[in-house]
Amino acid sequence: RPRRRGGASSKMAAPPSVEMAGGEKRRPSPASEPGRLPASSNGVPEAEAAFLLQAGVSDMVRGALLKLLEARPEEPVEFLASYFDRLMQSSAEGRADGGDPQRQLHWRLERALWYLRLAHHSHSKPAFNNNVSMAYDALSAGGRRKKPGVSGKLYSEVLKMFFQDKGAAEEIIAPLLRKITCRDHEMVPFDIFRYGVLTCLVLLEFLAKAGALYDALDGGSDVADQRICLAVLGTLEEALHTSDVSSPIRYLEAGSKLGPDYLALAMDKALAGRKASAAMKKEEFLKKASAIFVAKVKPVG
C-alpha cells in the first residue's frame, strides 16, 4: 500500500469553520462558567437586565420601536439614527440651557416640529393622534403661573415652521394660515391644534397631487395651455363643491373621484375654441388650486 507523503493521516482535516463550531459546542454554558450570574426568565442575565432597567435603555428602545412602527418610514435605520440623535440633542441642550427662556422656547418648537414630521393622516388614527399630542405637549406652557395649553402665537409659529420645512411657498400657505390660526394671546385647545395640523397635511398632499397633474398637462415643456389648466381647475372645484365635504381629509377623496374620461371631456371642450390661449406656469396653477382648497376650509374663529 503506498504511503502518504509527509506522513499525513488518512483522515481529511476538518475545515476551520467546523473546528470553530466544535469549539463552541465544547465551550461551557454561561450558567456553568465561574463568576457568571444566572440568566433571568427572558434570557438576559439579571445583572445586565438590572443595568438596562436602571439606565432607562429598555424604555428608550421600546419607545424608538413604537415610533418606528407608527411612522413606517422608507428608511428605518436612518429614522432610528435621527430619533436617537434627537434624544441626545434634547438632553444636551436641556443641560446647557441654564434656564435661558429663549433657548428653551427654541427647543420646544424644534421638538414639536419633529413630532409633526412623524404625523400623517394616512396612518392609523391612534398613531396620528399620538404624534400630534406629543407635539402639543412639547409646546404646552405649564408652570405655576401659566395655564396649561398652547398659546396662539406658538401655534401659528409651529405651523409656519412646518410649511417652511416642507418647502411650501409663502403666498400659497398665507391664506390658509389666516383661516386656521388664532390670536397670539389665545390658548389653543388640542382639538383646534389637531384640526390645524391635519388641514396643513392635507393641503400639502393636495398640492403634491395638483403638481403631478400639471406635469401631465405641460408635456415636459414647463408651460401648459391656459385653457386646459382652467378647465381642469374648474372641474376640480366642481367636484369639491358638489361633495359638500366637512373634513379636510375628504378633499382628497373628492378629487380622486375625477376620472380621466371626465377630465378629457372638459379639456376637449376647452380646446374647441379657436382663440389663441396664453400659457400658465406651474406656480400660478398651484396658487389657483390652493385657493380652491382654502375656500372650502372652515375657519377656527
Short mmCIF file of C-alpha atoms in Angstrom, two decimals:
data_model
loop_
_atom_site.label_atom_id
_atom_site.label_comp_id
_atom_site.label_asym_id
_atom_site.label_seq_id
_atom_site.Cartn_x
_atom_site.Cartn_y
_atom_site.Cartn_z
CA ARG A 1 0.00 0.00 0.00
CA PRO A 2 1.60 3.34 -0.97
CA ARG A 3 2.46 5.57 1.91
CA ARG A 4 1.09 9.12 2.03
CA ARG A 5 3.65 11.88 1.58
CA GLY A 6 4.72 13.74 4.67
CA GLY A 7 3.14 11.14 6.96
CA ALA A 8 -0.25 12.80 6.71
CA SER A 9 -3.11 10.98 8.27
CA SER A 10 -5.62 9.22 6.02
CA LYS A 11 -8.36 11.24 7.69
CA MET A 12 -9.09 14.60 5.96
CA ALA A 13 -8.53 17.69 8.10
CA ALA A 14 -11.75 19.42 9.18
CA PRO A 15 -12.40 22.91 7.80
CA PRO A 16 -11.75 25.81 10.21
CA SER A 17 -15.47 26.58 10.45
CA VAL A 18 -16.16 23.05 11.61
CA GLU A 19 -13.40 23.23 14.18
CA MET A 20 -14.77 26.56 15.47
CA ALA A 21 -18.23 25.06 15.70
CA GLY A 22 -16.82 22.15 17.62
CA GLY A 23 -15.08 24.54 19.98
CA GLU A 24 -18.35 26.36 20.55
CA LYS A 25 -20.03 23.07 21.40
CA ARG A 26 -17.30 22.20 23.88
CA ARG A 27 -17.47 25.66 25.47
CA PRO A 28 -19.21 25.50 28.87
CA SER A 29 -22.63 27.06 29.16
CA PRO A 30 -22.92 30.54 30.70
CA ALA A 31 -24.58 29.16 33.78
CA SER A 32 -21.62 26.84 34.43
CA GLU A 33 -18.92 29.49 33.97
CA PRO A 34 -17.39 30.61 37.26
CA GLY A 35 -18.48 34.07 38.36
CA ARG A 36 -21.29 34.26 35.78
CA LEU A 37 -24.71 35.25 37.13
CA PRO A 38 -27.69 33.08 36.19
CA ALA A 39 -29.92 34.32 33.40
CA SER A 40 -33.35 35.70 34.06
CA SER A 41 -36.53 34.30 32.53
CA ASN A 42 -36.08 36.29 29.31
CA GLY A 43 -32.57 35.00 28.70
CA VAL A 44 -30.79 38.18 29.84
CA PRO A 45 -28.53 37.84 32.91
CA GLU A 46 -30.07 39.52 35.92
CA ALA A 47 -27.18 41.94 36.37
CA GLU A 48 -27.39 43.11 32.76
CA ALA A 49 -31.19 43.35 32.94
CA ALA A 50 -30.95 45.44 36.09
CA PHE A 51 -28.44 47.77 34.41
CA LEU A 52 -30.66 48.27 31.34
CA LEU A 53 -33.64 48.96 33.55
CA GLN A 54 -31.76 51.41 35.77
CA ALA A 55 -30.28 53.28 32.78
CA GLY A 56 -33.66 53.55 31.09
CA VAL A 57 -32.37 51.87 27.94
CA SER A 58 -35.22 49.38 27.75
CA ASP A 59 -37.87 52.10 27.73
CA MET A 60 -35.82 54.15 25.28
CA VAL A 61 -35.50 51.31 22.78
CA ARG A 62 -39.14 50.35 23.22
CA GLY A 63 -40.19 53.94 22.54
CA ALA A 64 -38.00 54.09 19.44
CA LEU A 65 -39.51 50.89 18.05
CA LEU A 66 -43.03 52.12 18.70
CA LYS A 67 -42.27 55.36 16.84
CA LEU A 68 -40.79 53.33 14.01
CA LEU A 69 -43.96 51.27 13.71
CA GLU A 70 -46.12 54.39 13.83
CA ALA A 71 -44.17 56.34 11.23
CA ARG A 72 -43.26 53.37 8.97
CA PRO A 73 -40.55 55.39 7.18
CA GLU A 74 -38.95 54.34 3.91
CA GLU A 75 -35.52 54.29 5.61
CA PRO A 76 -35.98 52.65 9.05
CA VAL A 77 -32.29 52.72 10.02
CA GLU A 78 -31.98 56.40 9.14
CA PHE A 79 -35.15 57.10 11.11
CA LEU A 80 -33.80 55.36 14.22
CA ALA A 81 -30.50 57.23 13.91
CA SER A 82 -32.40 60.52 13.71
CA TYR A 83 -34.59 59.51 16.65
CA PHE A 84 -31.66 58.77 18.97
CA ASP A 85 -29.79 61.84 17.73
CA ARG A 86 -32.81 63.94 18.64
CA LEU A 87 -32.86 62.43 22.13
CA MET A 88 -29.17 63.22 22.59
CA GLN A 89 -29.62 66.79 21.40
CA SER A 90 -32.61 67.35 23.66
CA SER A 91 -30.70 66.00 26.65
CA ALA A 92 -27.58 68.04 25.91
CA GLU A 93 -29.48 71.24 25.26
CA GLY A 94 -31.56 70.74 28.37
CA ARG A 95 -28.35 70.68 30.45
CA ALA A 96 -26.78 73.61 28.58
CA ASP A 97 -29.79 75.93 28.58
CA GLY A 98 -29.08 77.25 32.02
CA GLY A 99 -32.67 78.42 32.30
CA ASP A 100 -32.48 80.64 29.20
CA PRO A 101 -36.15 81.14 28.16
CA GLN A 102 -35.33 81.83 24.51
CA ARG A 103 -33.26 78.67 24.11
CA GLN A 104 -35.90 76.62 25.88
CA LEU A 105 -38.59 78.04 23.58
CA HIS A 106 -36.47 77.24 20.53
CA TRP A 107 -36.09 73.62 21.53
CA ARG A 108 -39.76 73.28 22.41
CA LEU A 109 -40.56 74.38 18.85
CA GLU A 110 -37.96 72.03 17.38
CA ARG A 111 -39.24 69.11 19.42
CA ALA A 112 -42.85 69.80 18.39
CA LEU A 113 -41.81 70.09 14.76
CA TRP A 114 -40.05 66.72 14.96
CA TYR A 115 -43.24 65.04 16.14
CA LEU A 116 -45.28 66.76 13.43
CA ARG A 117 -42.92 65.33 10.82
CA LEU A 118 -43.95 61.87 12.05
CA ALA A 119 -47.67 62.62 11.82
CA HIS A 120 -49.55 61.77 8.65
CA HIS A 121 -53.27 61.44 8.08
CA SER A 122 -52.77 58.14 6.23
CA HIS A 123 -51.54 56.49 9.45
CA SER A 124 -53.88 54.89 11.91
CA LYS A 125 -55.88 57.33 13.98
CA PRO A 126 -54.19 56.43 17.31
CA ALA A 127 -50.71 56.85 15.77
CA PHE A 128 -51.62 60.22 14.23
CA ASN A 129 -53.25 61.48 17.42
CA ASN A 130 -50.29 60.33 19.50
CA ASN A 131 -47.74 62.26 17.44
CA VAL A 132 -49.91 65.38 17.36
CA SER A 133 -50.48 65.06 21.10
CA MET A 134 -46.73 64.82 21.74
CA ALA A 135 -46.19 67.96 19.66
CA TYR A 136 -48.94 69.73 21.61
CA ASP A 137 -47.40 68.71 24.94
CA ALA A 138 -43.98 69.94 23.81
CA LEU A 139 -45.46 73.39 23.18
CA SER A 140 -47.72 73.43 26.24
CA ALA A 141 -46.90 76.28 28.60
CA GLY A 142 -47.45 74.72 32.02
CA GLY A 143 -45.83 76.18 35.10
CA ARG A 144 -47.31 77.67 38.26
CA ARG A 145 -48.44 80.99 36.82
CA LYS A 146 -49.41 79.75 33.38
CA LYS A 147 -52.42 77.83 32.28
CA PRO A 148 -51.69 74.54 30.53
CA GLY A 149 -52.13 74.68 26.78
CA VAL A 150 -50.55 76.18 23.69
CA SER A 151 -50.64 79.90 23.01
CA GLY A 152 -51.93 81.15 19.69
CA LYS A 153 -48.51 82.62 18.95
CA LEU A 154 -46.71 79.29 19.36
CA TYR A 155 -49.44 77.50 17.42
CA SER A 156 -49.04 79.87 14.46
CA GLU A 157 -45.25 79.72 14.65
CA VAL A 158 -45.03 75.93 14.56
CA LEU A 159 -47.40 75.74 11.59
CA LYS A 160 -45.28 78.26 9.69
CA MET A 161 -42.14 76.27 10.52
CA PHE A 162 -43.86 73.09 9.39
CA PHE A 163 -44.74 74.58 5.99
CA GLN A 164 -41.24 76.01 5.59
CA ASP A 165 -39.78 72.62 6.42
CA LYS A 166 -41.83 71.15 3.55
CA GLY A 167 -40.78 73.91 1.13
CA ALA A 168 -44.25 75.40 0.64
CA ALA A 169 -44.40 78.88 -0.88
CA GLU A 170 -45.40 81.72 1.43
CA GLU A 171 -48.04 83.10 -0.96
CA ILE A 172 -49.75 79.70 -1.03
CA ILE A 173 -49.85 79.00 2.70
CA ALA A 174 -50.66 82.53 3.91
CA PRO A 175 -54.40 82.40 3.03
CA LEU A 176 -54.77 79.07 4.84
CA LEU A 177 -52.94 80.23 7.96
CA ARG A 178 -55.27 83.23 8.18
CA LYS A 179 -58.21 80.83 8.47
CA ILE A 180 -56.82 78.24 10.90
CA THR A 181 -54.62 80.25 13.29
CA CYS A 182 -55.70 82.04 16.46
CA ARG A 183 -54.82 85.30 18.16
CA ASP A 184 -51.43 85.36 19.85
CA HIS A 185 -52.86 85.73 23.36
CA GLU A 186 -55.46 82.97 23.00
CA MET A 187 -54.96 79.49 24.38
CA VAL A 188 -55.46 76.87 21.69
CA PRO A 189 -57.23 73.67 22.78
CA PHE A 190 -56.00 70.34 21.45
CA ASP A 191 -58.95 69.85 19.08
CA ILE A 192 -58.15 73.13 17.28
CA PHE A 193 -54.44 72.25 17.23
CA ARG A 194 -55.19 68.85 15.71
CA TYR A 195 -57.55 70.38 13.14
CA GLY A 196 -54.89 72.87 12.07
CA VAL A 197 -52.19 70.22 11.72
CA LEU A 198 -54.50 67.90 9.77
CA THR A 199 -55.52 70.71 7.42
CA CYS A 200 -51.87 71.59 6.74
CA LEU A 201 -51.00 67.96 5.99
CA VAL A 202 -53.92 67.57 3.61
CA LEU A 203 -53.08 70.82 1.81
CA LEU A 204 -49.50 69.63 1.27
CA GLU A 205 -50.70 66.37 -0.27
CA PHE A 206 -53.33 68.24 -2.28
CA LEU A 207 -50.60 70.47 -3.72
CA ALA A 208 -48.44 67.44 -4.48
CA LYS A 209 -51.28 65.86 -6.47
CA ALA A 210 -52.02 69.17 -8.21
CA GLY A 211 -48.35 69.46 -9.14
CA ALA A 212 -48.35 65.97 -10.62
CA LEU A 213 -51.48 66.86 -12.58
CA TYR A 214 -49.81 69.97 -14.01
CA ASP A 215 -46.75 67.92 -15.01
CA ALA A 216 -49.08 65.74 -17.05
CA LEU A 217 -50.62 68.81 -18.71
CA ASP A 218 -47.43 70.60 -19.70
CA GLY A 219 -45.94 67.62 -21.51
CA GLY A 220 -42.48 68.35 -20.15
CA SER A 221 -42.34 71.90 -21.56
CA ASP A 222 -42.73 73.63 -18.14
CA VAL A 223 -45.70 75.62 -19.50
CA ALA A 224 -49.25 74.43 -20.12
CA ASP A 225 -52.14 75.78 -22.17
CA GLN A 226 -54.15 78.14 -20.02
CA ARG A 227 -57.46 76.87 -21.40
CA ILE A 228 -56.67 73.31 -20.34
CA CYS A 229 -55.45 74.38 -16.91
CA LEU A 230 -58.57 76.44 -16.23
CA ALA A 231 -60.78 73.58 -17.41
CA VAL A 232 -59.06 71.15 -15.04
CA LEU A 233 -59.21 73.59 -12.13
CA GLY A 234 -62.89 74.24 -12.82
CA THR A 235 -63.60 70.52 -12.82
CA LEU A 236 -61.72 70.11 -9.54
CA GLU A 237 -63.63 72.98 -7.96
CA GLU A 238 -66.91 71.49 -9.11
CA ALA A 239 -66.01 68.14 -7.55
CA LEU A 240 -65.18 69.75 -4.22
CA HIS A 241 -68.32 71.89 -4.29
CA THR A 242 -70.73 69.06 -5.06
CA SER A 243 -69.15 66.76 -2.49
CA ASP A 244 -70.16 69.12 0.33
CA VAL A 245 -67.27 67.91 2.47
CA SER A 246 -66.82 68.96 6.08
CA SER A 247 -63.45 67.39 6.91
CA PRO A 248 -60.16 68.37 5.22
CA ILE A 249 -59.23 64.77 4.52
CA ARG A 250 -62.38 64.41 2.39
CA TYR A 251 -60.98 66.89 -0.10
CA LEU A 252 -58.51 64.33 -1.38
CA GLU A 253 -61.25 61.72 -1.69
CA ALA A 254 -63.41 64.14 -3.68
CA GLY A 255 -60.55 64.93 -6.03
CA SER A 256 -59.80 61.26 -6.57
CA LYS A 257 -63.31 60.76 -7.98
CA LEU A 258 -62.37 62.79 -11.05
CA GLY A 259 -61.96 60.10 -13.67
CA PRO A 260 -59.78 60.52 -16.78
CA ASP A 261 -62.83 60.41 -19.05
CA TYR A 262 -64.46 63.31 -17.21
CA LEU A 263 -61.27 65.36 -17.33
CA ALA A 264 -60.69 64.55 -21.01
CA LEU A 265 -64.19 65.75 -21.85
CA ALA A 266 -63.61 69.04 -20.03
CA MET A 267 -60.26 69.57 -21.77
CA ASP A 268 -61.71 68.80 -25.22
CA LYS A 269 -64.46 71.32 -24.59
CA ALA A 270 -61.90 73.94 -23.58
CA LEU A 271 -59.84 73.34 -26.73
CA ALA A 272 -62.88 73.55 -29.02
CA GLY A 273 -62.50 77.30 -29.32
CA ARG A 274 -60.08 78.55 -31.94
CA LYS A 275 -58.91 81.56 -30.00
CA ALA A 276 -55.23 81.60 -29.12
CA SER A 277 -54.55 80.95 -25.48
CA ALA A 278 -51.79 82.14 -23.19
CA ALA A 279 -49.63 79.80 -21.19
CA MET A 280 -49.95 79.12 -17.47
CA LYS A 281 -46.93 78.36 -15.32
CA LYS A 282 -46.89 75.80 -12.56
CA GLU A 283 -46.68 78.38 -9.76
CA GLU A 284 -49.88 80.05 -10.96
CA PHE A 285 -51.62 76.69 -11.34
CA LEU A 286 -50.71 75.65 -7.79
CA LYS A 287 -51.78 79.02 -6.41
CA LYS A 288 -55.21 78.71 -8.03
CA ALA A 289 -55.52 75.08 -6.87
CA SER A 290 -54.67 76.04 -3.28
CA ALA A 291 -57.26 78.83 -3.44
CA ILE A 292 -59.91 76.23 -4.31
CA PHE A 293 -58.81 74.17 -1.32
CA VAL A 294 -58.65 77.08 1.13
CA ALA A 295 -62.12 78.26 0.11
CA LYS A 296 -63.54 75.00 1.48
CA VAL A 297 -61.64 75.12 4.80
CA LYS A 298 -63.73 76.02 7.81
CA PRO A 299 -62.23 78.92 9.89
CA VAL A 300 -61.42 78.16 13.50
CA GLY A 301 -62.64 81.54 14.77
#
